[in-house]
Protein backbone atom coordinates (compact mmCIF):
# COMPACT_ATOMS: atom_id res chain seq x y z
CA UNK A 1 0.00 0.00 0.00
CA UNK A 2 2.81 2.39 0.83
CA UNK A 3 4.36 1.92 -2.61
CA UNK A 4 1.07 3.04 -4.15
CA UNK A 5 0.89 6.12 -1.93
CA UNK A 6 0.81 9.54 -3.53
CA UNK A 7 3.15 10.75 -0.80
CA UNK A 8 6.75 10.62 -2.07
CA UNK A 9 8.12 10.34 1.48
CA UNK A 10 6.01 7.28 2.22
CA UNK A 11 6.94 5.68 -1.08
CA UNK A 12 10.67 6.26 -0.52
CA UNK A 13 10.41 4.75 2.95
CA UNK A 14 8.57 1.76 1.55
CA UNK A 15 11.28 1.10 -1.05
CA UNK A 16 14.03 1.42 1.55
CA UNK A 17 12.28 -1.12 3.79
CA UNK A 18 11.11 -3.50 1.05
CA UNK A 19 14.37 -5.41 0.82
CA UNK A 20 14.33 -5.94 4.59
CA UNK A 21 10.77 -7.29 4.68
CA UNK A 22 10.55 -9.35 1.49
CA UNK A 23 12.23 -12.76 1.11
CA UNK A 24 15.58 -12.45 -0.61
CA UNK A 25 15.12 -13.15 -4.32
CA UNK A 26 11.35 -12.62 -4.24
CA UNK A 27 10.37 -11.80 -7.86
CA UNK A 28 7.52 -9.59 -6.70
CA UNK A 29 9.88 -7.49 -4.57
CA UNK A 30 12.26 -7.21 -7.51
CA UNK A 31 9.44 -6.11 -9.80
CA UNK A 32 8.06 -3.52 -7.41
CA UNK A 33 11.50 -2.05 -6.79
CA UNK A 34 12.30 -1.97 -10.52
CA UNK A 35 9.05 -0.14 -11.19
CA UNK A 36 10.23 2.58 -8.81
CA UNK A 37 13.15 3.27 -11.13
CA UNK A 38 10.50 4.98 -13.27
CA UNK A 39 9.30 7.29 -10.49
CA UNK A 40 9.14 11.03 -11.11
CA UNK A 41 10.63 11.73 -7.70
CA UNK A 42 14.44 11.63 -7.94
CA UNK A 43 14.84 10.52 -4.32
CA UNK A 44 12.54 7.58 -4.92
CA UNK A 45 14.52 6.58 -8.03
CA UNK A 46 17.74 6.83 -6.02
CA UNK A 47 16.26 4.69 -3.24
CA UNK A 48 15.22 2.10 -5.82
CA UNK A 49 18.73 2.03 -7.29
CA UNK A 50 20.19 1.39 -3.84
CA UNK A 51 17.55 -1.17 -2.86
CA UNK A 52 17.38 -3.23 -6.06
CA UNK A 53 20.67 -4.98 -5.36
CA UNK A 54 19.38 -6.07 -1.94
CA UNK A 55 16.26 -7.76 -3.26
CA UNK A 56 18.00 -10.56 -5.17
CA UNK A 57 21.43 -12.19 -5.49
CA UNK A 58 23.88 -10.76 -7.99
CA UNK A 59 23.27 -12.21 -11.41
CA UNK A 60 19.60 -13.01 -10.78
CA UNK A 61 18.18 -13.27 -14.30
CA UNK A 62 14.83 -11.72 -13.39
CA UNK A 63 16.44 -8.71 -11.69
CA UNK A 64 18.86 -8.18 -14.59
CA UNK A 65 16.03 -8.36 -17.13
CA UNK A 66 13.75 -5.97 -15.25
CA UNK A 67 16.48 -3.36 -14.82
CA UNK A 68 17.85 -3.74 -18.37
CA UNK A 69 14.34 -3.22 -19.70
CA UNK A 70 14.46 0.33 -18.27
CA UNK A 71 17.43 1.16 -20.49
CA UNK A 72 14.80 1.53 -23.22
CA UNK A 73 12.61 3.97 -21.31
CA UNK A 74 11.66 7.22 -23.06
CA UNK A 75 12.58 9.29 -19.99
CA UNK A 76 16.30 10.12 -19.71
CA UNK A 77 16.07 10.10 -15.92
CA UNK A 78 14.77 6.55 -15.92
CA UNK A 79 17.49 5.40 -18.31
CA UNK A 80 20.09 6.95 -16.02
CA UNK A 81 18.57 5.15 -13.06
CA UNK A 82 18.78 1.88 -14.98
CA UNK A 83 22.42 2.56 -15.87
CA UNK A 84 23.14 3.05 -12.17
CA UNK A 85 21.05 0.06 -11.08
CA UNK A 86 22.29 -2.59 -13.51
CA UNK A 87 25.73 -2.93 -11.86
CA UNK A 88 23.88 -3.34 -8.54
CA UNK A 89 22.24 -6.56 -9.72
CA UNK A 90 25.18 -8.03 -11.64
CA UNK A 91 28.85 -8.61 -10.88
CA UNK A 92 31.46 -7.44 -13.37
CA UNK A 93 31.72 -10.01 -16.10
CA UNK A 94 28.15 -11.27 -15.67
CA UNK A 95 27.34 -12.50 -19.14
CA UNK A 96 23.59 -12.17 -18.79
CA UNK A 97 23.87 -8.48 -17.92
CA UNK A 98 26.46 -7.88 -20.62
CA UNK A 99 24.32 -9.51 -23.28
CA UNK A 100 21.32 -7.46 -22.15
CA UNK A 101 23.34 -4.25 -22.59
CA UNK A 102 24.92 -5.34 -25.89
CA UNK A 103 21.46 -6.11 -27.27
CA UNK A 104 20.49 -2.46 -26.70
CA UNK A 105 23.26 -1.36 -29.06
CA UNK A 106 20.94 -2.50 -31.84
CA UNK A 107 18.02 -0.41 -30.65
CA UNK A 108 16.42 2.02 -33.09
CA UNK A 109 16.56 4.90 -30.58
CA UNK A 110 19.91 6.65 -30.23
CA UNK A 111 19.24 7.44 -26.55
CA UNK A 112 18.89 3.74 -25.77
CA UNK A 113 22.13 2.94 -27.56
CA UNK A 114 23.82 5.73 -25.57
CA UNK A 115 22.60 4.19 -22.31
CA UNK A 116 24.02 0.81 -23.34
CA UNK A 117 27.39 2.34 -24.22
CA UNK A 118 27.44 4.11 -20.85
CA UNK A 119 26.69 1.03 -18.75
CA UNK A 120 28.92 -1.51 -20.51
CA UNK A 121 32.21 -0.45 -18.86
CA UNK A 122 30.59 -0.88 -15.45
CA UNK A 123 29.52 -4.42 -16.33
CA UNK A 124 32.63 -5.78 -18.06
CA UNK A 125 35.93 -6.64 -16.48
CA UNK A 126 38.75 -4.44 -17.85
CA UNK A 127 39.85 -5.81 -21.22
CA UNK A 128 37.37 -8.70 -21.01
CA UNK A 129 37.96 -10.55 -24.33
CA UNK A 130 34.49 -12.13 -24.26
CA UNK A 131 32.75 -8.77 -23.89
CA UNK A 132 34.94 -7.26 -26.60
CA UNK A 133 34.11 -10.15 -28.93
CA UNK A 134 30.35 -9.81 -28.32
CA UNK A 135 30.41 -6.09 -29.08
CA UNK A 136 32.68 -6.57 -32.10
CA UNK A 137 30.16 -8.96 -33.68
CA UNK A 138 27.98 -5.90 -34.26
CA UNK A 139 30.68 -4.36 -36.47
CA UNK A 140 29.19 -6.67 -39.11
CA UNK A 141 25.65 -5.39 -38.60
CA UNK A 142 23.78 -4.27 -41.70
CA UNK A 143 22.78 -0.92 -40.15
CA UNK A 144 25.46 1.76 -40.00
CA UNK A 145 24.09 3.24 -36.79
CA UNK A 146 24.53 -0.12 -35.05
CA UNK A 147 28.11 -0.44 -36.30
CA UNK A 148 28.80 3.09 -35.02
CA UNK A 149 27.35 2.23 -31.61
CA UNK A 150 29.48 -0.93 -31.51
CA UNK A 151 32.59 1.10 -32.34
CA UNK A 152 31.87 3.53 -29.51
CA UNK A 153 31.18 0.67 -27.11
CA UNK A 154 34.42 -0.99 -28.16
CA UNK A 155 36.31 2.21 -27.37
CA UNK A 156 34.60 2.36 -23.97
CA UNK A 157 35.55 -1.24 -23.17
CA UNK A 158 39.11 -1.33 -24.48
CA UNK A 159 41.86 1.31 -24.44
CA UNK A 160 43.78 2.12 -27.61
CA UNK A 161 46.25 -0.67 -28.25
CA UNK A 162 44.18 -3.44 -26.65
CA UNK A 163 45.16 -6.62 -28.47
CA UNK A 164 41.75 -8.25 -28.39
CA UNK A 165 40.04 -5.18 -29.84
CA UNK A 166 42.67 -4.84 -32.56
CA UNK A 167 42.27 -8.51 -33.54
CA UNK A 168 38.50 -8.15 -33.78
CA UNK A 169 38.70 -5.06 -36.00
CA UNK A 170 41.46 -6.54 -38.19
CA UNK A 171 39.27 -9.61 -38.71
CA UNK A 172 36.52 -7.37 -40.10
CA UNK A 173 38.90 -5.76 -42.58
CA UNK A 174 38.83 -9.14 -44.35
CA UNK A 175 35.03 -9.30 -44.50
CA UNK A 176 33.47 -10.18 -47.85
CA UNK A 177 31.11 -7.17 -47.74
CA UNK A 178 32.85 -3.94 -48.64
CA UNK A 179 30.80 -1.72 -46.24
CA UNK A 180 32.09 -3.84 -43.35
CA UNK A 181 35.68 -3.66 -44.62
CA UNK A 182 35.32 0.08 -45.12
CA UNK A 183 34.00 0.63 -41.61
CA UNK A 184 36.68 -1.61 -40.08
CA UNK A 185 39.63 0.02 -41.82
CA UNK A 186 38.40 3.46 -40.77
CA UNK A 187 38.19 2.16 -37.20
CA UNK A 188 41.72 0.70 -37.19
CA UNK A 189 43.59 3.87 -36.13
CA UNK A 190 41.18 4.38 -33.23
CA UNK A 191 41.73 0.95 -31.71
CA UNK A 192 45.37 0.39 -32.67
CA UNK A 193 47.15 3.71 -32.63
CA UNK A 194 50.49 4.11 -34.37
CA UNK A 195 53.01 1.34 -34.86
CA UNK A 196 50.91 -1.79 -34.38
CA UNK A 197 52.05 -4.35 -36.94
CA UNK A 198 48.64 -6.06 -37.18
CA UNK A 199 46.95 -2.78 -38.05
CA UNK A 200 49.74 -1.81 -40.48
CA UNK A 201 49.51 -5.10 -42.38
CA UNK A 202 45.69 -4.96 -42.45
CA UNK A 203 45.64 -1.43 -43.84
CA UNK A 204 48.37 -2.26 -46.36
CA UNK A 205 46.46 -5.31 -47.59
CA UNK A 206 43.44 -3.14 -48.40
CA UNK A 207 45.46 -0.75 -50.56
CA UNK A 208 44.71 -3.19 -53.39
CA UNK A 209 41.03 -3.68 -52.50
CA UNK A 210 38.47 -3.88 -55.29
CA UNK A 211 36.55 -0.94 -53.85
CA UNK A 212 37.94 2.54 -54.43
CA UNK A 213 36.34 3.75 -51.21
CA UNK A 214 38.08 1.02 -49.25
CA UNK A 215 41.40 1.77 -50.95
CA UNK A 216 41.12 5.46 -50.06
CA UNK A 217 40.22 4.67 -46.45
CA UNK A 218 43.07 2.15 -46.26
CA UNK A 219 45.54 4.76 -47.48
CA UNK A 220 44.37 7.19 -44.82
CA UNK A 221 44.47 4.49 -42.13
CA UNK A 222 47.92 3.33 -43.18
CA UNK A 223 49.23 6.85 -42.76
CA UNK A 224 47.88 6.91 -39.21
CA UNK A 225 49.05 3.48 -38.03
CA UNK A 226 52.41 3.11 -39.80
CA UNK A 227 55.60 3.43 -37.79
CA UNK A 228 56.55 7.07 -37.37
CA UNK A 229 59.42 8.33 -39.50
CA UNK A 230 62.43 8.99 -37.22
CA UNK A 231 62.78 12.44 -38.74
CA UNK A 232 59.17 13.18 -37.81
CA UNK A 233 59.77 12.10 -34.23
CA UNK A 234 62.99 14.09 -33.96
CA UNK A 235 61.51 17.27 -35.42
CA UNK A 236 63.56 20.25 -36.46
CA UNK A 237 66.86 20.71 -34.60
CA UNK A 238 66.72 23.43 -31.99
CA UNK A 239 68.97 26.49 -32.27
CA UNK A 240 71.34 26.09 -29.39
CA UNK A 241 73.18 29.34 -29.93
CA UNK A 242 73.32 31.87 -27.10
CA UNK A 243 74.35 35.45 -26.68
mmCIF file of C-alpha atoms in Angstrom:
data_model
loop_
_atom_site.group_PDB
_atom_site.id
_atom_site.type_symbol
_atom_site.label_atom_id
_atom_site.label_comp_id
_atom_site.label_asym_id
_atom_site.label_seq_id
_atom_site.Cartn_x
_atom_site.Cartn_y
_atom_site.Cartn_z
ATOM 1 C CA UNK A 1 0.000 0.000 0.000
ATOM 2 C CA UNK A 2 2.806 2.392 0.831
ATOM 3 C CA UNK A 3 4.357 1.922 -2.608
ATOM 4 C CA UNK A 4 1.074 3.037 -4.147
ATOM 5 C CA UNK A 5 0.886 6.115 -1.929
ATOM 6 C CA UNK A 6 0.810 9.536 -3.534
ATOM 7 C CA UNK A 7 3.145 10.749 -0.803
ATOM 8 C CA UNK A 8 6.750 10.618 -2.072
ATOM 9 C CA UNK A 9 8.121 10.340 1.476
ATOM 10 C CA UNK A 10 6.009 7.275 2.219
ATOM 11 C CA UNK A 11 6.942 5.681 -1.080
ATOM 12 C CA UNK A 12 10.675 6.260 -0.520
ATOM 13 C CA UNK A 13 10.413 4.754 2.950
ATOM 14 C CA UNK A 14 8.569 1.762 1.546
ATOM 15 C CA UNK A 15 11.280 1.102 -1.048
ATOM 16 C CA UNK A 16 14.026 1.415 1.551
ATOM 17 C CA UNK A 17 12.277 -1.118 3.788
ATOM 18 C CA UNK A 18 11.111 -3.497 1.054
ATOM 19 C CA UNK A 19 14.372 -5.406 0.822
ATOM 20 C CA UNK A 20 14.327 -5.935 4.591
ATOM 21 C CA UNK A 21 10.770 -7.289 4.681
ATOM 22 C CA UNK A 22 10.553 -9.350 1.494
ATOM 23 C CA UNK A 23 12.229 -12.761 1.114
ATOM 24 C CA UNK A 24 15.583 -12.445 -0.611
ATOM 25 C CA UNK A 25 15.115 -13.147 -4.315
ATOM 26 C CA UNK A 26 11.348 -12.621 -4.235
ATOM 27 C CA UNK A 27 10.374 -11.804 -7.864
ATOM 28 C CA UNK A 28 7.515 -9.589 -6.698
ATOM 29 C CA UNK A 29 9.876 -7.492 -4.574
ATOM 30 C CA UNK A 30 12.265 -7.205 -7.506
ATOM 31 C CA UNK A 31 9.444 -6.113 -9.803
ATOM 32 C CA UNK A 32 8.060 -3.523 -7.411
ATOM 33 C CA UNK A 33 11.501 -2.050 -6.792
ATOM 34 C CA UNK A 34 12.302 -1.971 -10.516
ATOM 35 C CA UNK A 35 9.047 -0.136 -11.186
ATOM 36 C CA UNK A 36 10.226 2.583 -8.807
ATOM 37 C CA UNK A 37 13.146 3.266 -11.129
ATOM 38 C CA UNK A 38 10.495 4.978 -13.267
ATOM 39 C CA UNK A 39 9.300 7.294 -10.489
ATOM 40 C CA UNK A 40 9.145 11.032 -11.108
ATOM 41 C CA UNK A 41 10.635 11.725 -7.697
ATOM 42 C CA UNK A 42 14.436 11.625 -7.940
ATOM 43 C CA UNK A 43 14.841 10.517 -4.320
ATOM 44 C CA UNK A 44 12.543 7.576 -4.921
ATOM 45 C CA UNK A 45 14.518 6.585 -8.027
ATOM 46 C CA UNK A 46 17.742 6.827 -6.017
ATOM 47 C CA UNK A 47 16.256 4.690 -3.237
ATOM 48 C CA UNK A 48 15.220 2.096 -5.824
ATOM 49 C CA UNK A 49 18.732 2.027 -7.293
ATOM 50 C CA UNK A 50 20.188 1.389 -3.838
ATOM 51 C CA UNK A 51 17.549 -1.172 -2.864
ATOM 52 C CA UNK A 52 17.381 -3.228 -6.064
ATOM 53 C CA UNK A 53 20.673 -4.983 -5.355
ATOM 54 C CA UNK A 54 19.378 -6.074 -1.936
ATOM 55 C CA UNK A 55 16.259 -7.759 -3.257
ATOM 56 C CA UNK A 56 18.000 -10.556 -5.174
ATOM 57 C CA UNK A 57 21.429 -12.195 -5.490
ATOM 58 C CA UNK A 58 23.885 -10.758 -7.988
ATOM 59 C CA UNK A 59 23.271 -12.213 -11.413
ATOM 60 C CA UNK A 60 19.597 -13.010 -10.777
ATOM 61 C CA UNK A 61 18.175 -13.273 -14.305
ATOM 62 C CA UNK A 62 14.834 -11.718 -13.392
ATOM 63 C CA UNK A 63 16.438 -8.711 -11.694
ATOM 64 C CA UNK A 64 18.855 -8.181 -14.586
ATOM 65 C CA UNK A 65 16.029 -8.362 -17.126
ATOM 66 C CA UNK A 66 13.746 -5.966 -15.247
ATOM 67 C CA UNK A 67 16.484 -3.358 -14.819
ATOM 68 C CA UNK A 68 17.853 -3.742 -18.368
ATOM 69 C CA UNK A 69 14.340 -3.216 -19.698
ATOM 70 C CA UNK A 70 14.455 0.327 -18.272
ATOM 71 C CA UNK A 71 17.429 1.158 -20.487
ATOM 72 C CA UNK A 72 14.805 1.527 -23.222
ATOM 73 C CA UNK A 73 12.611 3.973 -21.308
ATOM 74 C CA UNK A 74 11.660 7.221 -23.058
ATOM 75 C CA UNK A 75 12.584 9.294 -19.987
ATOM 76 C CA UNK A 76 16.299 10.118 -19.713
ATOM 77 C CA UNK A 77 16.068 10.104 -15.916
ATOM 78 C CA UNK A 78 14.768 6.549 -15.922
ATOM 79 C CA UNK A 79 17.489 5.397 -18.314
ATOM 80 C CA UNK A 80 20.094 6.951 -16.017
ATOM 81 C CA UNK A 81 18.567 5.155 -13.055
ATOM 82 C CA UNK A 82 18.779 1.884 -14.979
ATOM 83 C CA UNK A 83 22.421 2.563 -15.871
ATOM 84 C CA UNK A 84 23.139 3.053 -12.166
ATOM 85 C CA UNK A 85 21.049 0.062 -11.076
ATOM 86 C CA UNK A 86 22.294 -2.593 -13.508
ATOM 87 C CA UNK A 87 25.734 -2.929 -11.855
ATOM 88 C CA UNK A 88 23.882 -3.338 -8.538
ATOM 89 C CA UNK A 89 22.237 -6.557 -9.718
ATOM 90 C CA UNK A 90 25.184 -8.029 -11.643
ATOM 91 C CA UNK A 91 28.847 -8.614 -10.876
ATOM 92 C CA UNK A 92 31.456 -7.438 -13.366
ATOM 93 C CA UNK A 93 31.716 -10.007 -16.097
ATOM 94 C CA UNK A 94 28.151 -11.270 -15.667
ATOM 95 C CA UNK A 95 27.337 -12.499 -19.144
ATOM 96 C CA UNK A 96 23.595 -12.165 -18.788
ATOM 97 C CA UNK A 97 23.869 -8.479 -17.920
ATOM 98 C CA UNK A 98 26.462 -7.881 -20.619
ATOM 99 C CA UNK A 99 24.318 -9.512 -23.281
ATOM 100 C CA UNK A 100 21.321 -7.457 -22.145
ATOM 101 C CA UNK A 101 23.340 -4.255 -22.591
ATOM 102 C CA UNK A 102 24.924 -5.341 -25.888
ATOM 103 C CA UNK A 103 21.461 -6.110 -27.271
ATOM 104 C CA UNK A 104 20.490 -2.463 -26.698
ATOM 105 C CA UNK A 105 23.261 -1.363 -29.057
ATOM 106 C CA UNK A 106 20.936 -2.502 -31.842
ATOM 107 C CA UNK A 107 18.017 -0.406 -30.648
ATOM 108 C CA UNK A 108 16.425 2.024 -33.093
ATOM 109 C CA UNK A 109 16.561 4.895 -30.583
ATOM 110 C CA UNK A 110 19.906 6.649 -30.227
ATOM 111 C CA UNK A 111 19.242 7.443 -26.553
ATOM 112 C CA UNK A 112 18.894 3.744 -25.769
ATOM 113 C CA UNK A 113 22.133 2.939 -27.563
ATOM 114 C CA UNK A 114 23.820 5.731 -25.567
ATOM 115 C CA UNK A 115 22.599 4.190 -22.312
ATOM 116 C CA UNK A 116 24.018 0.808 -23.341
ATOM 117 C CA UNK A 117 27.393 2.337 -24.218
ATOM 118 C CA UNK A 118 27.443 4.108 -20.851
ATOM 119 C CA UNK A 119 26.689 1.032 -18.750
ATOM 120 C CA UNK A 120 28.924 -1.512 -20.515
ATOM 121 C CA UNK A 121 32.215 -0.450 -18.861
ATOM 122 C CA UNK A 122 30.586 -0.879 -15.446
ATOM 123 C CA UNK A 123 29.516 -4.424 -16.332
ATOM 124 C CA UNK A 124 32.628 -5.779 -18.057
ATOM 125 C CA UNK A 125 35.928 -6.640 -16.483
ATOM 126 C CA UNK A 126 38.745 -4.443 -17.848
ATOM 127 C CA UNK A 127 39.853 -5.807 -21.216
ATOM 128 C CA UNK A 128 37.373 -8.704 -21.014
ATOM 129 C CA UNK A 129 37.957 -10.550 -24.325
ATOM 130 C CA UNK A 130 34.488 -12.133 -24.257
ATOM 131 C CA UNK A 131 32.751 -8.766 -23.888
ATOM 132 C CA UNK A 132 34.936 -7.257 -26.597
ATOM 133 C CA UNK A 133 34.115 -10.147 -28.934
ATOM 134 C CA UNK A 134 30.354 -9.809 -28.320
ATOM 135 C CA UNK A 135 30.412 -6.086 -29.078
ATOM 136 C CA UNK A 136 32.677 -6.573 -32.102
ATOM 137 C CA UNK A 137 30.161 -8.956 -33.678
ATOM 138 C CA UNK A 138 27.981 -5.896 -34.264
ATOM 139 C CA UNK A 139 30.676 -4.361 -36.468
ATOM 140 C CA UNK A 140 29.192 -6.668 -39.112
ATOM 141 C CA UNK A 141 25.646 -5.395 -38.603
ATOM 142 C CA UNK A 142 23.776 -4.266 -41.698
ATOM 143 C CA UNK A 143 22.783 -0.923 -40.151
ATOM 144 C CA UNK A 144 25.463 1.760 -40.001
ATOM 145 C CA UNK A 145 24.089 3.238 -36.787
ATOM 146 C CA UNK A 146 24.531 -0.123 -35.050
ATOM 147 C CA UNK A 147 28.108 -0.440 -36.304
ATOM 148 C CA UNK A 148 28.798 3.086 -35.025
ATOM 149 C CA UNK A 149 27.352 2.227 -31.606
ATOM 150 C CA UNK A 150 29.480 -0.931 -31.513
ATOM 151 C CA UNK A 151 32.593 1.101 -32.342
ATOM 152 C CA UNK A 152 31.874 3.532 -29.511
ATOM 153 C CA UNK A 153 31.176 0.672 -27.105
ATOM 154 C CA UNK A 154 34.421 -0.993 -28.155
ATOM 155 C CA UNK A 155 36.309 2.208 -27.374
ATOM 156 C CA UNK A 156 34.597 2.356 -23.970
ATOM 157 C CA UNK A 157 35.550 -1.240 -23.169
ATOM 158 C CA UNK A 158 39.113 -1.328 -24.478
ATOM 159 C CA UNK A 159 41.862 1.310 -24.445
ATOM 160 C CA UNK A 160 43.782 2.117 -27.613
ATOM 161 C CA UNK A 161 46.250 -0.668 -28.252
ATOM 162 C CA UNK A 162 44.176 -3.442 -26.654
ATOM 163 C CA UNK A 163 45.163 -6.619 -28.467
ATOM 164 C CA UNK A 164 41.747 -8.253 -28.389
ATOM 165 C CA UNK A 165 40.038 -5.176 -29.836
ATOM 166 C CA UNK A 166 42.673 -4.845 -32.562
ATOM 167 C CA UNK A 167 42.275 -8.507 -33.543
ATOM 168 C CA UNK A 168 38.496 -8.152 -33.782
ATOM 169 C CA UNK A 169 38.699 -5.060 -36.001
ATOM 170 C CA UNK A 170 41.457 -6.544 -38.190
ATOM 171 C CA UNK A 171 39.270 -9.614 -38.709
ATOM 172 C CA UNK A 172 36.515 -7.369 -40.102
ATOM 173 C CA UNK A 173 38.905 -5.762 -42.578
ATOM 174 C CA UNK A 174 38.827 -9.138 -44.348
ATOM 175 C CA UNK A 175 35.029 -9.297 -44.500
ATOM 176 C CA UNK A 176 33.467 -10.184 -47.846
ATOM 177 C CA UNK A 177 31.107 -7.174 -47.736
ATOM 178 C CA UNK A 178 32.846 -3.939 -48.642
ATOM 179 C CA UNK A 179 30.803 -1.716 -46.243
ATOM 180 C CA UNK A 180 32.095 -3.838 -43.353
ATOM 181 C CA UNK A 181 35.683 -3.661 -44.620
ATOM 182 C CA UNK A 182 35.317 0.082 -45.123
ATOM 183 C CA UNK A 183 34.000 0.630 -41.612
ATOM 184 C CA UNK A 184 36.676 -1.610 -40.080
ATOM 185 C CA UNK A 185 39.625 0.018 -41.820
ATOM 186 C CA UNK A 186 38.400 3.462 -40.770
ATOM 187 C CA UNK A 187 38.192 2.160 -37.198
ATOM 188 C CA UNK A 188 41.719 0.696 -37.189
ATOM 189 C CA UNK A 189 43.590 3.873 -36.131
ATOM 190 C CA UNK A 190 41.176 4.381 -33.227
ATOM 191 C CA UNK A 191 41.728 0.947 -31.706
ATOM 192 C CA UNK A 192 45.373 0.387 -32.667
ATOM 193 C CA UNK A 193 47.153 3.707 -32.630
ATOM 194 C CA UNK A 194 50.493 4.111 -34.375
ATOM 195 C CA UNK A 195 53.007 1.341 -34.856
ATOM 196 C CA UNK A 196 50.907 -1.793 -34.376
ATOM 197 C CA UNK A 197 52.046 -4.350 -36.942
ATOM 198 C CA UNK A 198 48.643 -6.058 -37.175
ATOM 199 C CA UNK A 199 46.952 -2.779 -38.053
ATOM 200 C CA UNK A 200 49.735 -1.809 -40.475
ATOM 201 C CA UNK A 201 49.505 -5.100 -42.377
ATOM 202 C CA UNK A 202 45.694 -4.964 -42.445
ATOM 203 C CA UNK A 203 45.644 -1.428 -43.842
ATOM 204 C CA UNK A 204 48.369 -2.264 -46.364
ATOM 205 C CA UNK A 205 46.459 -5.315 -47.589
ATOM 206 C CA UNK A 206 43.440 -3.139 -48.400
ATOM 207 C CA UNK A 207 45.462 -0.752 -50.557
ATOM 208 C CA UNK A 208 44.711 -3.190 -53.392
ATOM 209 C CA UNK A 209 41.032 -3.684 -52.505
ATOM 210 C CA UNK A 210 38.474 -3.880 -55.293
ATOM 211 C CA UNK A 211 36.550 -0.935 -53.852
ATOM 212 C CA UNK A 212 37.940 2.537 -54.434
ATOM 213 C CA UNK A 213 36.337 3.749 -51.214
ATOM 214 C CA UNK A 214 38.079 1.019 -49.252
ATOM 215 C CA UNK A 215 41.402 1.773 -50.947
ATOM 216 C CA UNK A 216 41.116 5.460 -50.059
ATOM 217 C CA UNK A 217 40.219 4.669 -46.455
ATOM 218 C CA UNK A 218 43.067 2.153 -46.264
ATOM 219 C CA UNK A 219 45.544 4.757 -47.485
ATOM 220 C CA UNK A 220 44.371 7.188 -44.821
ATOM 221 C CA UNK A 221 44.474 4.493 -42.131
ATOM 222 C CA UNK A 222 47.917 3.328 -43.179
ATOM 223 C CA UNK A 223 49.230 6.855 -42.757
ATOM 224 C CA UNK A 224 47.881 6.906 -39.213
ATOM 225 C CA UNK A 225 49.052 3.482 -38.032
ATOM 226 C CA UNK A 226 52.407 3.112 -39.801
ATOM 227 C CA UNK A 227 55.595 3.432 -37.795
ATOM 228 C CA UNK A 228 56.550 7.074 -37.366
ATOM 229 C CA UNK A 229 59.422 8.334 -39.496
ATOM 230 C CA UNK A 230 62.430 8.989 -37.221
ATOM 231 C CA UNK A 231 62.783 12.441 -38.741
ATOM 232 C CA UNK A 232 59.166 13.177 -37.808
ATOM 233 C CA UNK A 233 59.775 12.104 -34.231
ATOM 234 C CA UNK A 234 62.990 14.091 -33.964
ATOM 235 C CA UNK A 235 61.514 17.265 -35.420
ATOM 236 C CA UNK A 236 63.563 20.255 -36.459
ATOM 237 C CA UNK A 237 66.858 20.715 -34.596
ATOM 238 C CA UNK A 238 66.720 23.430 -31.993
ATOM 239 C CA UNK A 239 68.968 26.491 -32.270
ATOM 240 C CA UNK A 240 71.341 26.085 -29.393
ATOM 241 C CA UNK A 241 73.180 29.337 -29.931
ATOM 242 C CA UNK A 242 73.318 31.866 -27.098
ATOM 243 C CA UNK A 243 74.350 35.450 -26.684
#
